[in-house]
Short mmCIF file of C-alpha atoms in Angstrom, two decimals:
data_model
loop_
_atom_site.label_atom_id
_atom_site.label_comp_id
_atom_site.label_asym_id
_atom_site.label_seq_id
_atom_site.Cartn_x
_atom_site.Cartn_y
_atom_site.Cartn_z
CA MET A 145 -31.40 8.36 19.16
CA SER A 146 -31.27 11.50 21.45
CA ASP A 147 -34.77 11.47 24.43
CA PRO A 148 -37.77 13.32 23.07
CA LEU A 149 -37.71 16.53 24.98
CA LEU A 150 -41.29 16.02 25.43
CA SER A 151 -43.12 13.17 27.48
CA VAL A 152 -46.41 12.63 28.44
CA GLU A 153 -47.14 8.77 29.09
CA ASP A 154 -50.31 7.58 30.55
CA VAL A 155 -52.31 11.01 31.12
CA HIS A 156 -55.39 10.97 32.41
CA ALA A 157 -57.24 14.19 32.94
CA GLY A 158 -60.38 16.09 32.69
CA TYR A 159 -62.62 18.31 34.39
CA GLY A 160 -64.35 17.79 37.22
CA LEU A 161 -66.07 14.42 36.64
CA THR A 162 -65.11 14.41 33.48
CA GLU A 163 -62.01 12.65 32.05
CA VAL A 164 -61.10 13.82 28.65
CA LEU A 165 -57.94 12.74 28.18
CA GLN A 166 -57.77 8.74 29.52
CA GLY A 167 -54.45 7.55 28.28
CA VAL A 168 -52.81 9.98 26.57
CA SER A 169 -49.04 9.02 25.27
CA PHE A 170 -47.10 10.63 23.01
CA ASP A 171 -43.48 11.81 22.18
CA VAL A 172 -41.93 15.10 21.15
CA ASP A 173 -38.57 15.06 19.88
CA ARG A 174 -36.24 17.70 20.38
CA GLY A 175 -36.07 20.54 17.79
CA SER A 176 -38.94 18.66 15.17
CA VAL A 177 -42.71 20.08 15.38
CA VAL A 178 -45.04 18.40 16.60
CA ALA A 179 -49.33 18.12 14.63
CA LEU A 180 -51.83 17.36 17.09
CA VAL A 181 -54.74 16.95 15.95
CA GLY A 182 -58.19 15.41 16.00
CA ARG A 183 -62.25 16.02 15.53
CA ASN A 184 -62.91 19.32 17.67
CA GLY A 185 -63.81 17.53 22.47
CA VAL A 186 -61.40 15.31 21.36
CA GLY A 187 -59.00 17.14 24.38
CA LYS A 188 -55.55 18.88 22.09
CA THR A 189 -56.07 22.16 24.63
CA THR A 190 -57.29 20.05 27.60
CA THR A 191 -53.71 18.31 26.80
CA LEU A 192 -51.26 21.41 26.41
CA ARG A 193 -53.20 23.19 29.30
CA THR A 194 -52.19 19.58 31.01
CA ILE A 195 -48.02 19.95 29.89
CA VAL A 196 -48.03 23.70 31.10
CA GLY A 197 -50.02 23.07 34.29
CA ASN A 198 -52.96 24.87 33.91
CA LEU A 199 -54.41 21.53 34.61
CA THR A 200 -53.79 19.01 36.53
CA PRO A 201 -53.14 14.44 35.15
CA THR A 202 -55.15 12.27 37.83
CA SER A 203 -53.26 10.30 36.90
CA GLY A 204 -50.14 10.35 34.27
CA ARG A 205 -46.67 10.64 34.47
CA ILE A 206 -44.86 14.09 31.76
CA THR A 207 -41.82 14.43 31.58
CA PHE A 208 -38.91 17.50 30.25
CA ASP A 209 -35.91 17.03 28.97
CA GLY A 210 -35.41 14.13 31.41
CA GLU A 211 -36.90 15.41 34.48
CA ASP A 212 -40.73 14.44 36.13
CA VAL A 213 -43.05 17.77 35.99
CA THR A 214 -46.18 16.39 36.46
CA GLY A 215 -48.71 18.57 37.92
CA LEU A 216 -46.15 21.39 38.44
CA ALA A 217 -47.43 25.10 38.31
CA THR A 218 -47.62 26.63 35.57
CA GLU A 219 -44.67 30.00 36.75
CA LYS A 220 -42.46 26.74 37.26
CA THR A 221 -43.32 25.14 33.63
CA VAL A 222 -42.74 28.23 31.85
CA ARG A 223 -39.66 28.65 34.12
CA LYS A 224 -38.04 24.84 33.42
CA GLY A 225 -39.66 26.19 29.52
CA ILE A 226 -42.45 25.89 28.59
CA THR A 227 -44.30 29.18 27.02
CA PHE A 228 -47.72 28.25 25.78
CA VAL A 229 -49.69 30.67 23.03
CA PRO A 230 -53.43 30.04 23.84
CA GLU A 231 -56.28 30.39 21.34
CA ASP A 232 -56.98 32.95 22.90
CA ARG A 233 -54.82 34.72 22.84
CA ARG A 234 -55.76 36.30 26.80
CA VAL A 235 -53.54 40.26 24.87
CA PHE A 236 -53.98 42.49 27.67
CA PRO A 237 -56.11 45.57 25.73
CA GLY A 238 -55.06 48.26 27.66
CA LEU A 239 -51.64 47.71 27.65
CA THR A 240 -49.35 48.17 24.59
CA VAL A 241 -47.93 46.11 21.94
CA ARG A 242 -44.33 46.77 23.70
CA GLU A 243 -45.75 46.66 27.24
CA ASN A 244 -47.79 42.39 26.39
CA ILE A 245 -44.63 41.87 24.60
CA GLU A 246 -42.56 42.53 28.74
CA MET A 247 -45.17 41.21 30.49
CA GLY A 248 -44.26 37.12 29.08
CA GLN A 249 -40.64 38.35 30.81
CA HIS A 250 -42.57 37.87 34.53
CA GLY A 251 -41.30 35.58 36.74
CA VAL A 252 -38.96 34.53 34.26
CA SER A 253 -35.15 34.67 33.92
CA ALA A 254 -34.68 35.41 30.68
CA ALA A 255 -31.19 36.34 30.78
CA ASP A 256 -29.84 34.87 27.47
CA GLY A 257 -32.50 35.12 26.69
CA PRO A 258 -33.71 37.37 23.36
CA THR A 259 -34.90 41.02 24.84
CA VAL A 260 -37.60 42.26 23.68
CA ASP A 261 -35.99 44.66 21.73
CA GLU A 262 -34.78 41.99 19.60
CA VAL A 263 -38.26 39.35 19.17
CA LEU A 264 -40.56 42.96 17.75
CA ASP A 265 -37.31 43.38 15.37
CA ARG A 266 -38.95 39.58 13.85
CA PHE A 267 -41.79 40.70 14.04
CA GLU A 268 -41.82 43.44 11.61
CA ASN A 269 -46.05 44.92 11.96
CA LEU A 270 -45.28 44.72 16.44
CA ARG A 271 -42.42 46.65 15.68
CA GLU A 272 -44.05 50.12 13.68
CA ARG A 273 -46.74 49.66 16.16
CA GLU A 274 -45.51 49.32 18.82
CA GLY A 275 -46.39 52.29 21.53
CA SER A 276 -50.37 50.08 19.98
CA TYR A 277 -52.79 49.69 22.18
CA GLY A 278 -54.05 44.87 21.69
CA SER A 279 -57.07 46.50 21.67
CA VAL A 280 -56.87 47.67 18.84
CA LEU A 281 -54.17 44.95 17.02
CA SER A 282 -56.57 42.35 14.21
CA GLY A 283 -56.52 38.93 15.26
CA GLY A 284 -53.22 38.94 12.95
CA GLU A 285 -51.37 41.27 14.76
CA GLN A 286 -52.61 39.89 17.95
CA GLN A 287 -51.71 36.60 17.89
CA MET A 288 -48.03 37.42 16.98
CA LEU A 289 -48.14 39.69 19.95
CA ALA A 290 -48.44 36.43 21.36
CA ILE A 291 -45.90 34.29 20.05
CA ALA A 292 -43.61 36.97 20.50
CA ARG A 293 -44.38 37.91 24.98
CA ALA A 294 -44.48 33.17 24.79
CA LEU A 295 -40.24 34.21 23.18
CA VAL A 296 -39.44 36.63 25.43
CA ALA A 297 -39.31 33.57 28.38
CA ASP A 298 -36.99 32.14 26.80
CA PRO A 299 -38.13 28.60 25.52
CA ASP A 300 -37.46 24.73 24.63
CA LEU A 301 -41.00 23.87 23.61
CA LEU A 302 -43.79 25.65 22.37
CA LEU A 303 -46.68 24.61 22.64
CA LEU A 304 -48.80 26.48 20.79
CA ASP A 305 -53.36 26.31 19.99
CA GLU A 306 -55.46 27.28 17.02
CA PRO A 307 -52.94 29.55 15.52
CA THR A 308 -54.95 30.57 12.64
CA GLU A 309 -57.71 29.89 14.01
CA GLY A 310 -60.28 33.31 12.53
CA LEU A 311 -57.42 34.21 10.28
CA ALA A 312 -57.42 36.01 6.62
CA PRO A 313 -55.11 33.19 4.24
CA PHE A 314 -52.27 36.06 4.10
CA ILE A 315 -52.03 35.89 7.63
CA VAL A 316 -52.06 32.00 7.95
CA ARG A 317 -49.09 31.43 5.37
CA GLU A 318 -46.78 34.54 7.73
CA ILE A 319 -48.04 32.01 10.89
CA GLU A 320 -46.43 28.99 9.20
CA ASP A 321 -43.57 31.22 8.63
CA ILE A 322 -43.47 32.17 11.32
CA ILE A 323 -43.45 28.71 13.38
CA ARG A 324 -40.75 27.62 10.68
CA GLU A 325 -38.63 29.90 12.00
CA LEU A 326 -38.38 30.13 15.43
CA ASN A 327 -38.00 26.01 14.54
CA ASP A 328 -35.10 26.79 11.67
CA ASP A 329 -34.03 28.80 15.37
CA GLY A 330 -34.22 25.89 18.16
CA ILE A 331 -37.22 25.43 18.82
CA THR A 332 -38.77 22.85 19.26
CA VAL A 333 -43.11 23.00 19.20
CA LEU A 334 -46.19 21.86 19.46
CA LEU A 335 -49.22 22.34 17.39
CA VAL A 336 -52.41 22.50 18.27
CA GLU A 337 -54.20 23.03 14.96
CA GLN A 338 -58.35 22.48 13.86
CA ASN A 339 -56.45 23.65 8.94
CA ILE A 340 -55.47 20.19 9.07
CA PRO A 341 -53.60 21.20 5.70
CA VAL A 342 -51.69 23.65 7.83
CA ALA A 343 -51.14 21.61 10.12
CA LEU A 344 -49.71 18.46 8.66
CA ASP A 345 -47.42 20.62 6.14
CA VAL A 346 -45.16 23.11 9.01
CA ALA A 347 -44.82 19.85 11.31
CA ASP A 348 -42.39 16.69 11.05
CA HIS A 349 -44.46 14.22 12.97
CA ALA A 350 -47.88 14.03 14.27
CA HIS A 351 -50.51 12.35 16.69
CA ILE A 352 -53.59 11.98 15.82
CA LEU A 353 -56.54 12.19 18.94
CA ALA A 354 -59.30 11.17 19.36
CA GLN A 355 -61.78 10.17 21.81
CA GLY A 356 -59.25 11.08 24.54
CA GLU A 357 -56.22 9.55 22.71
CA ILE A 358 -53.35 8.70 20.15
CA VAL A 359 -55.10 6.10 17.99
CA HIS A 360 -52.81 6.92 14.81
CA SER A 361 -49.03 8.52 15.36
CA GLY A 362 -46.22 8.79 12.44
CA PRO A 363 -44.88 11.73 10.37
CA ALA A 364 -46.89 14.18 8.86
CA ALA A 365 -46.42 13.80 5.47
CA ALA A 366 -47.59 10.36 5.84
CA VAL A 367 -50.65 11.17 7.53
CA ARG A 368 -51.40 13.72 4.52
CA ASP A 369 -50.77 10.70 2.42
CA ASP A 370 -53.49 8.78 4.13
CA ASP A 371 -57.01 8.69 2.88
CA GLU A 372 -58.10 7.28 4.02
CA LEU A 373 -57.18 8.17 7.68
CA LEU A 374 -57.68 12.08 7.19
CA ASP A 375 -61.01 10.40 7.01
CA ARG A 376 -61.68 7.78 10.36
CA HIS A 377 -60.08 10.46 13.00
CA LEU A 378 -60.20 13.54 11.10
CA GLY A 379 -63.57 13.82 9.07
CA VAL A 380 -61.43 15.27 5.94
CA GLY A 381 -60.93 14.07 2.72
CA ALA A 382 -58.44 14.19 0.86
CA ILE A 383 -55.65 16.50 1.15
CA GLU A 384 -54.25 19.00 -1.97
#
């Protein structure tokens, strides 16, 4: 069995005197879609921010593709092949769709990666609105734009934080399809998602985070079918 693409080992991190992550450990296998799920406030976003370098861990180790990336600045982790789509999307309102996507190439040597036009061809609605400003896009269009901007950096690992938050059901299905298509193209995905049915439907494997540490790991399908586990750690009932 090949080594995991990403390993998070006993990571502690937080904000000021508040320790949010209290020894988080998990792996993400190359070519997989992995869901990191848990109740609100347990450290899911903090985990992603620590992996990508927005937050420096106080202890522990993060390895990516066999290399220690613990505490590396974000611009360096992006160059190594990790990109992050945050929950708030961070679309530049005064830039056009095309200009927003071009920003994803800043500081990245992506000669072998997709061009802006190739990425736009993936998203028909963005192609149709490539001259529109970010400020006039719908929530779903902004989410797709944030993903598109991440793709031009040619990632091996895509971190997605709450990609379906606040979106209409038909847009949620589109986002699910996009995640599957990207994975089919060889991109490994680590997904934080409060919509538990979506997370467990699209993922191969799931890690449950509670009180700053991983309390369960297993195939996503098995987690989805375990009503007692869902209720105890996620506060949700049976998933149809």
